[in-house]
Amino acid sequence: MNERIDLDRLHAASGGTSSKTVLFDNSLSILNRTGAYHIAKDLTQEFVPGRAGIRYWRLGSFAPEGLVRKIVARLMMLEINWLQDSEIFLIRDKVDERGTRLFLDPLYVLRSRLTENDIVLCHDVGPLTHGELYDERTCANYRLAYEKIRRVGPGVVFVSNFSAHHFEILFGSAFRFLKTIPLYLRTELFNGPAEAVPGVNGLFFLTVGAFETRKNQVAALKAYRDGGFHRQGVGYLLCGSRGDGYAEIAELAGTVPGVRLMGYVPDAQLRWLYANAEAFVLPSLLEGFGMPALEAAHMGLLPMVSAGSALVEAVGGVCAQVQPDSPAAIAEAMGKALSRSAAEKAQTSRSLRETASAATKDRFLQQWRELLTAGAIPGKA
């Protein structure tokens, strides 16, 4: 579906004559280059042309890149850390009184006006529910941001029912609306040829995700070690960028035969890994949605993920659920994955591919289109 949002209709619905009835605050993209960045990029590319506007912190529509982006990111965080939710020196904008600001991350409501007409996109409430996984400053800033959101009561959109549930536990439902719009599979990753990874032979487990504490690779590595899978001729490959917790992960990995930390992997090799792995392992402690598990599902690869998490939701429950704090339980699931018959593998693969096929970008954008063209004033959902 290629139609764009009917901004004339939205502009008329708001009754305003301002040049900007919808303003996307994409300050997120100055600092965050993870999956949330790509979601923000796709949303703004779809909806900003026309009367909708965009701003990057205090730079207006100028999107900084390279060294400039890094400098601006530092200045932006200095301002947030210093002024927090103070009313002093808030960012000015041209949204009329009945217009809508769409914040692509809750943090950036701190330095902006926020009204009931606005919308905040929430990926997760991890800094509040899993504070041990974040630094103290990040937790403090997000607590202030969410308190401002609670106080004002704008519309809030979530990327999963898992995140929505935990938000409601913390803040209730007294908001203009609460709505879940699930994320989608970025199929660009799977367009193109596959390239075998040199030195990888035989069966192997696969983990894809940043090397950081919340991804819980340490528990997965212990499970692989304690399950004796190397002696069975099964390897374990882990791919991802370095994050907080990498040193501990790398130290443990260096003591476990059969483990290979890949770091960044080109898309062609990543396609090959997804297509040839025996199972996908990610007993994460916190996920807002669970994109890696959905990628595995697209390739028909069994995900082994944390019980009751957003990862389970992302793959429609077609997965092996494990207790993330139990290497023994993870090892047991690994063993069961290896013992599946060809027929069992084929049936699981079909179910996973069917689930993943419904998570399209068109579906995601259509739900946003419906939300915004309704005047961004739906009843509570």
Coordinates of C-alpha atoms in Angstrom, one line a residue:
M1 CA 0.0 0.0 0.0
N2 CA 1.6 3.3 -1.1
E3 CA -1.0 5.9 -0.4
R4 CA 0.1 8.6 2.0
I5 CA -1.7 10.1 4.9
D6 CA -4.5 12.6 3.9
L7 CA -3.0 15.6 5.6
D8 CA -5.5 18.0 4.1
R9 CA -8.2 16.0 5.9
L10 CA -6.3 16.0 9.1
H11 CA -5.6 19.7 8.8
A12 CA -9.2 20.5 8.3
A13 CA -10.3 18.2 11.1
S14 CA -8.1 20.2 13.5
G15 CA -9.7 23.5 12.2
G16 CA -6.4 25.2 12.3
T17 CA -4.6 27.5 9.8
S18 CA -1.1 26.7 11.2
S19 CA 1.4 25.4 8.7
K20 CA 2.0 22.3 10.8
T21 CA -0.9 20.3 12.2
V22 CA 1.2 17.2 12.9
L23 CA 4.8 17.5 14.0
F24 CA 7.1 14.5 14.4
D25 CA 9.7 14.9 17.1
N26 CA 12.5 12.6 15.9
S27 CA 15.1 13.7 18.4
L28 CA 15.5 9.9 19.0
S29 CA 17.4 9.6 15.7
I30 CA 20.2 11.9 16.9
L31 CA 21.1 9.6 19.7
N32 CA 19.7 6.1 19.0
R33 CA 20.8 4.0 16.0
T34 CA 19.2 0.7 17.1
G35 CA 16.0 -0.8 15.7
A36 CA 14.0 2.1 17.1
Y37 CA 15.9 4.4 14.7
H38 CA 14.8 2.4 11.7
I39 CA 11.2 2.5 12.9
A40 CA 11.4 6.3 13.3
K41 CA 12.9 6.6 9.9
D42 CA 10.2 4.6 8.2
L43 CA 7.4 6.6 9.9
T44 CA 8.8 10.0 9.0
Q45 CA 9.5 9.0 5.4
E46 CA 5.9 7.9 5.1
F47 CA 4.1 10.8 6.8
V48 CA 6.3 13.9 6.9
P49 CA 5.7 15.1 3.3
G50 CA 2.9 17.6 3.1
R51 CA 1.8 19.6 6.0
A52 CA 3.3 17.3 8.6
G53 CA 6.6 18.6 9.9
I54 CA 9.6 17.1 11.6
R55 CA 12.1 18.3 14.1
Y56 CA 15.4 17.0 15.5
W57 CA 15.8 18.5 19.0
R58 CA 16.5 22.3 18.4
L59 CA 17.7 21.8 14.9
G60 CA 14.3 22.0 13.2
S61 CA 14.1 19.8 10.1
F62 CA 17.9 19.5 9.8
A63 CA 18.9 15.9 10.4
P64 CA 22.6 15.8 11.6
E65 CA 24.9 13.1 10.5
G66 CA 28.5 12.0 11.1
L67 CA 30.5 14.0 13.6
V68 CA 27.9 16.7 13.8
R69 CA 25.3 14.2 15.0
K70 CA 27.6 13.0 17.7
I71 CA 28.3 16.5 18.9
V72 CA 24.6 17.4 18.8
A73 CA 23.7 14.2 20.7
R74 CA 26.0 15.1 23.5
L75 CA 24.6 18.7 23.7
M76 CA 21.1 17.3 23.7
M77 CA 21.7 14.9 26.5
L78 CA 23.5 17.7 28.5
E79 CA 20.4 19.8 28.2
I80 CA 18.1 16.9 29.2
N81 CA 20.3 16.0 32.2
W82 CA 20.6 19.6 33.3
L83 CA 17.1 21.1 32.7
Q84 CA 15.1 17.8 32.9
D85 CA 11.4 18.6 32.9
S86 CA 11.8 22.3 33.8
E87 CA 9.5 24.7 32.0
I88 CA 12.5 26.9 31.3
F89 CA 13.7 27.1 27.7
L90 CA 11.4 24.6 26.2
I91 CA 11.6 23.9 22.5
R92 CA 9.3 26.2 20.5
D93 CA 7.2 24.8 17.6
K94 CA 4.5 25.8 15.2
V95 CA 1.8 23.3 16.1
D96 CA -1.5 24.9 16.6
E97 CA -3.5 24.4 19.8
R98 CA -5.5 21.4 18.4
G99 CA -2.5 20.0 16.5
T100 CA -0.5 16.9 17.4
R101 CA 3.1 16.3 18.3
L102 CA 4.2 12.8 17.8
F103 CA 7.2 11.9 20.0
L104 CA 9.0 8.9 18.8
D105 CA 10.4 8.2 22.2
P106 CA 9.1 9.2 25.7
L107 CA 12.4 10.8 26.8
Y108 CA 12.0 13.8 24.5
V109 CA 8.8 15.1 26.0
L110 CA 11.0 16.5 28.7
R111 CA 12.2 19.5 26.7
S112 CA 9.0 20.1 24.8
R113 CA 5.5 21.3 25.4
L114 CA 3.2 18.3 25.9
T115 CA -0.6 18.5 25.6
E116 CA -3.4 16.0 25.7
N117 CA -3.6 16.2 21.9
D118 CA -0.1 14.8 21.5
I119 CA 1.0 11.2 21.0
V120 CA 4.0 9.3 22.5
L121 CA 5.4 6.1 21.0
C122 CA 6.6 3.8 23.7
H123 CA 8.9 0.9 22.9
D124 CA 9.2 -0.4 26.5
V125 CA 9.3 0.8 30.1
G126 CA 12.5 -0.9 30.9
P127 CA 14.2 2.0 32.8
L128 CA 11.3 1.8 35.3
T129 CA 10.8 -2.0 35.5
H130 CA 14.4 -3.2 35.0
G131 CA 16.4 -0.3 36.5
E132 CA 19.4 -2.7 37.1
L133 CA 20.0 -2.9 33.4
Y134 CA 20.4 0.9 32.9
D135 CA 22.6 3.6 34.4
E136 CA 21.1 5.7 37.2
R137 CA 20.9 8.9 35.0
T138 CA 18.9 7.1 32.3
C139 CA 16.4 5.7 34.9
A140 CA 16.0 9.1 36.5
N141 CA 15.3 10.9 33.2
Y142 CA 12.8 8.3 32.0
R143 CA 11.0 8.5 35.4
L144 CA 10.6 12.2 34.9
A145 CA 9.4 11.8 31.3
Y146 CA 6.8 9.2 32.2
E147 CA 5.6 11.3 35.1
K148 CA 5.1 14.2 32.7
I149 CA 3.2 11.9 30.4
R150 CA 1.0 10.6 33.2
R151 CA 0.3 14.1 34.4
V152 CA -0.8 15.4 31.0
G153 CA -2.5 12.2 29.7
P154 CA -1.8 12.3 25.9
G155 CA -2.3 9.4 23.5
V156 CA 0.2 6.6 23.9
V157 CA 1.1 4.0 21.3
F158 CA 3.0 0.8 22.1
V159 CA 4.9 -1.6 19.9
S160 CA 3.6 -4.7 21.8
N161 CA 0.8 -5.7 24.2
F162 CA 3.6 -6.7 26.6
S163 CA 4.8 -3.1 26.8
A164 CA 1.3 -1.8 27.0
H165 CA 0.5 -4.1 29.9
H166 CA 3.5 -3.1 32.0
F167 CA 2.8 0.6 31.3
E168 CA -0.8 0.2 32.6
I169 CA 0.5 -1.5 35.7
L170 CA 2.6 1.5 36.4
F171 CA 0.4 4.4 35.3
G172 CA -3.2 3.2 34.8
S173 CA -5.3 3.9 31.8
A174 CA -6.3 7.6 32.3
F175 CA -4.9 8.7 29.0
R176 CA -6.5 10.1 25.8
F177 CA -6.0 6.7 24.3
L178 CA -3.7 3.6 24.7
K179 CA -3.2 1.7 21.5
T180 CA -0.8 -1.1 20.4
I181 CA 0.5 -1.0 16.9
P182 CA 2.9 -4.0 16.5
L183 CA 6.2 -3.6 14.7
Y184 CA 6.9 -5.3 11.4
L185 CA 9.6 -7.3 9.7
R186 CA 12.2 -5.4 7.8
T187 CA 12.3 -7.7 4.8
E188 CA 15.2 -5.8 3.2
L189 CA 17.5 -7.9 5.3
F190 CA 16.4 -11.0 3.5
N191 CA 16.6 -9.6 -0.1
G192 CA 19.7 -10.9 -1.8
P193 CA 22.0 -13.9 -2.0
A194 CA 23.3 -15.7 1.0
E195 CA 27.1 -16.1 1.7
A196 CA 28.4 -18.9 3.8
V197 CA 30.4 -17.9 6.9
P198 CA 34.0 -19.3 6.6
G199 CA 34.9 -21.9 9.1
V200 CA 31.3 -22.7 10.1
N201 CA 30.5 -26.4 9.5
G202 CA 27.9 -28.8 10.9
L203 CA 25.1 -28.0 13.3
F204 CA 25.0 -24.8 15.3
F205 CA 22.8 -22.6 17.5
L206 CA 22.5 -18.9 16.7
T207 CA 22.0 -15.7 18.7
V208 CA 21.6 -12.3 17.0
G209 CA 21.4 -9.2 19.2
A210 CA 23.7 -6.6 20.8
F211 CA 26.1 -8.0 23.3
E212 CA 24.6 -6.4 26.4
T213 CA 23.4 -7.5 29.8
R214 CA 19.7 -7.3 29.0
K215 CA 20.1 -9.8 26.1
N216 CA 21.2 -12.4 28.7
Q217 CA 23.9 -14.1 26.5
V218 CA 25.7 -15.1 29.6
A219 CA 22.9 -17.5 30.6
A220 CA 22.7 -18.9 27.1
L221 CA 26.5 -19.5 27.1
K222 CA 26.3 -21.3 30.4
A223 CA 23.4 -23.4 29.0
Y224 CA 25.5 -24.4 25.9
R225 CA 28.5 -25.2 28.1
D226 CA 26.6 -27.2 30.8
G227 CA 24.6 -29.1 28.1
G228 CA 27.8 -30.5 26.6
F229 CA 26.7 -29.6 23.1
H230 CA 30.3 -29.0 21.9
R231 CA 31.0 -32.7 22.6
Q232 CA 28.0 -33.6 20.4
G233 CA 29.5 -31.6 17.5
V234 CA 27.2 -28.6 17.8
G235 CA 28.6 -25.1 17.7
Y236 CA 27.2 -21.8 19.0
L237 CA 27.5 -18.5 17.0
L238 CA 26.6 -15.1 18.5
C239 CA 26.4 -12.0 16.3
G240 CA 25.8 -8.4 17.3
S241 CA 27.3 -5.0 18.1
R242 CA 29.2 -4.4 21.4
G243 CA 27.1 -2.9 24.2
D244 CA 27.1 -2.7 28.0
G245 CA 28.0 -6.1 29.3
Y246 CA 30.2 -7.1 26.4
A247 CA 33.3 -7.7 28.5
E248 CA 31.6 -10.2 30.7
I249 CA 30.1 -12.0 27.7
A250 CA 33.4 -12.2 25.9
E251 CA 35.3 -13.4 28.9
L252 CA 32.9 -16.3 29.4
A253 CA 32.7 -17.1 25.7
G254 CA 36.5 -17.4 25.6
T255 CA 36.3 -20.3 28.1
V256 CA 33.7 -22.4 26.3
P257 CA 34.8 -24.6 23.4
G258 CA 32.6 -24.4 20.3
V259 CA 31.5 -20.8 20.9
R260 CA 32.3 -18.1 18.3
L261 CA 31.5 -14.4 18.8
M262 CA 31.0 -12.9 15.4
G263 CA 30.5 -9.3 16.1
Y264 CA 28.9 -7.4 13.1
V265 CA 28.0 -9.8 10.3
P266 CA 27.2 -8.6 6.7
D267 CA 23.6 -9.1 5.7
A268 CA 24.6 -11.8 3.1
Q269 CA 26.2 -13.9 5.9
L270 CA 23.4 -13.2 8.3
R271 CA 21.0 -14.6 5.8
W272 CA 23.1 -17.7 5.6
L273 CA 23.2 -18.1 9.4
Y274 CA 19.5 -17.7 9.8
A275 CA 18.9 -20.3 7.0
N276 CA 21.4 -22.9 8.4
A277 CA 21.1 -22.7 12.2
E278 CA 19.5 -25.4 14.2
A279 CA 17.7 -23.0 16.5
F280 CA 17.7 -19.4 17.6
V281 CA 18.5 -18.6 21.2
L282 CA 17.6 -15.4 22.9
P283 CA 16.5 -15.7 26.6
S284 CA 16.4 -11.9 26.9
L285 CA 15.7 -10.2 30.2
L286 CA 13.9 -7.3 28.5
E287 CA 12.5 -6.6 25.0
G288 CA 9.9 -4.1 23.9
F289 CA 9.0 -6.2 20.9
G290 CA 11.4 -8.9 19.8
M291 CA 12.6 -8.2 16.3
P292 CA 15.4 -10.8 16.2
A293 CA 12.9 -13.5 17.1
L294 CA 10.6 -12.3 14.3
E295 CA 13.5 -12.4 11.9
A296 CA 14.2 -16.0 12.9
A297 CA 10.5 -16.8 12.4
H298 CA 10.6 -15.4 8.9
M299 CA 13.4 -17.9 8.1
G300 CA 11.4 -20.8 9.7
L301 CA 14.0 -21.0 12.5
L302 CA 12.8 -22.1 15.9
P303 CA 13.2 -19.3 18.5
M304 CA 14.0 -20.2 22.1
V305 CA 13.0 -17.2 24.1
S306 CA 12.1 -15.9 27.5
A307 CA 8.8 -17.2 28.8
G308 CA 5.9 -14.6 28.8
S309 CA 8.1 -12.0 27.1
A310 CA 7.5 -9.7 24.2
L311 CA 9.5 -12.1 22.1
V312 CA 6.8 -14.7 22.6
E313 CA 4.2 -12.2 21.4
A314 CA 6.3 -11.3 18.4
V315 CA 6.2 -14.9 17.0
G316 CA 2.6 -15.6 18.0
G317 CA 3.6 -18.1 20.6
V318 CA 5.3 -20.4 18.1
C319 CA 8.5 -20.9 20.0
A320 CA 10.2 -22.7 22.9
Q321 CA 9.7 -20.7 26.1
V322 CA 12.4 -20.8 28.7
Q323 CA 13.1 -19.3 32.1
P324 CA 15.8 -16.7 31.4
D325 CA 17.4 -17.1 34.8
S326 CA 17.8 -20.9 34.4
P327 CA 20.7 -22.1 32.3
A328 CA 19.5 -25.7 33.0
A329 CA 16.1 -24.9 31.4
I330 CA 17.7 -23.2 28.4
A331 CA 20.0 -26.2 28.0
E332 CA 17.0 -28.6 28.1
A333 CA 15.3 -26.6 25.4
M334 CA 18.4 -26.7 23.2
G335 CA 18.5 -30.5 23.6
K336 CA 14.9 -30.8 22.6
A337 CA 15.4 -28.6 19.5
L338 CA 18.2 -30.9 18.4
S339 CA 16.1 -34.0 18.9
R340 CA 13.2 -32.9 16.7
S341 CA 12.3 -35.0 13.7
A342 CA 12.4 -33.7 10.2
A343 CA 8.5 -33.6 10.1
E344 CA 8.4 -31.6 13.4
K345 CA 11.0 -29.1 12.1
A346 CA 9.0 -28.7 8.8
Q347 CA 5.7 -28.1 10.7
T348 CA 7.3 -25.6 13.0
S349 CA 8.9 -23.8 10.1
R350 CA 5.6 -23.5 8.2
S351 CA 3.9 -22.1 11.3
L352 CA 6.7 -19.6 12.0
R353 CA 6.8 -18.3 8.4
E354 CA 3.0 -17.9 8.4
T355 CA 3.2 -15.8 11.6
A356 CA 6.0 -13.7 10.2
S357 CA 4.2 -13.1 6.9
A358 CA 1.5 -11.1 8.7
A359 CA 4.0 -8.6 10.3
T360 CA 4.3 -6.4 7.3
K361 CA 5.4 -2.8 6.9
D362 CA 2.2 -2.0 5.0
R363 CA 0.0 -3.2 7.9
F364 CA 2.1 -1.2 10.4
L365 CA 1.8 2.0 8.4
Q366 CA -1.9 1.5 7.7
Q367 CA -2.6 1.4 11.4
W368 CA -0.7 4.6 11.9
R369 CA -2.5 6.1 8.9
E370 CA -5.9 5.3 10.5
L371 CA -4.8 6.7 13.8
L372 CA -3.7 10.0 12.4
T373 CA -6.4 10.5 9.8
A374 CA -9.0 10.0 12.5
G375 CA -7.8 13.4 13.7
A376 CA -5.5 11.7 16.2
I377 CA -8.4 11.8 18.6
P378 CA -9.7 8.2 18.9
G379 CA -11.5 6.9 21.9
K380 CA -9.4 4.8 24.3
A381 CA -8.3 1.5 22.8

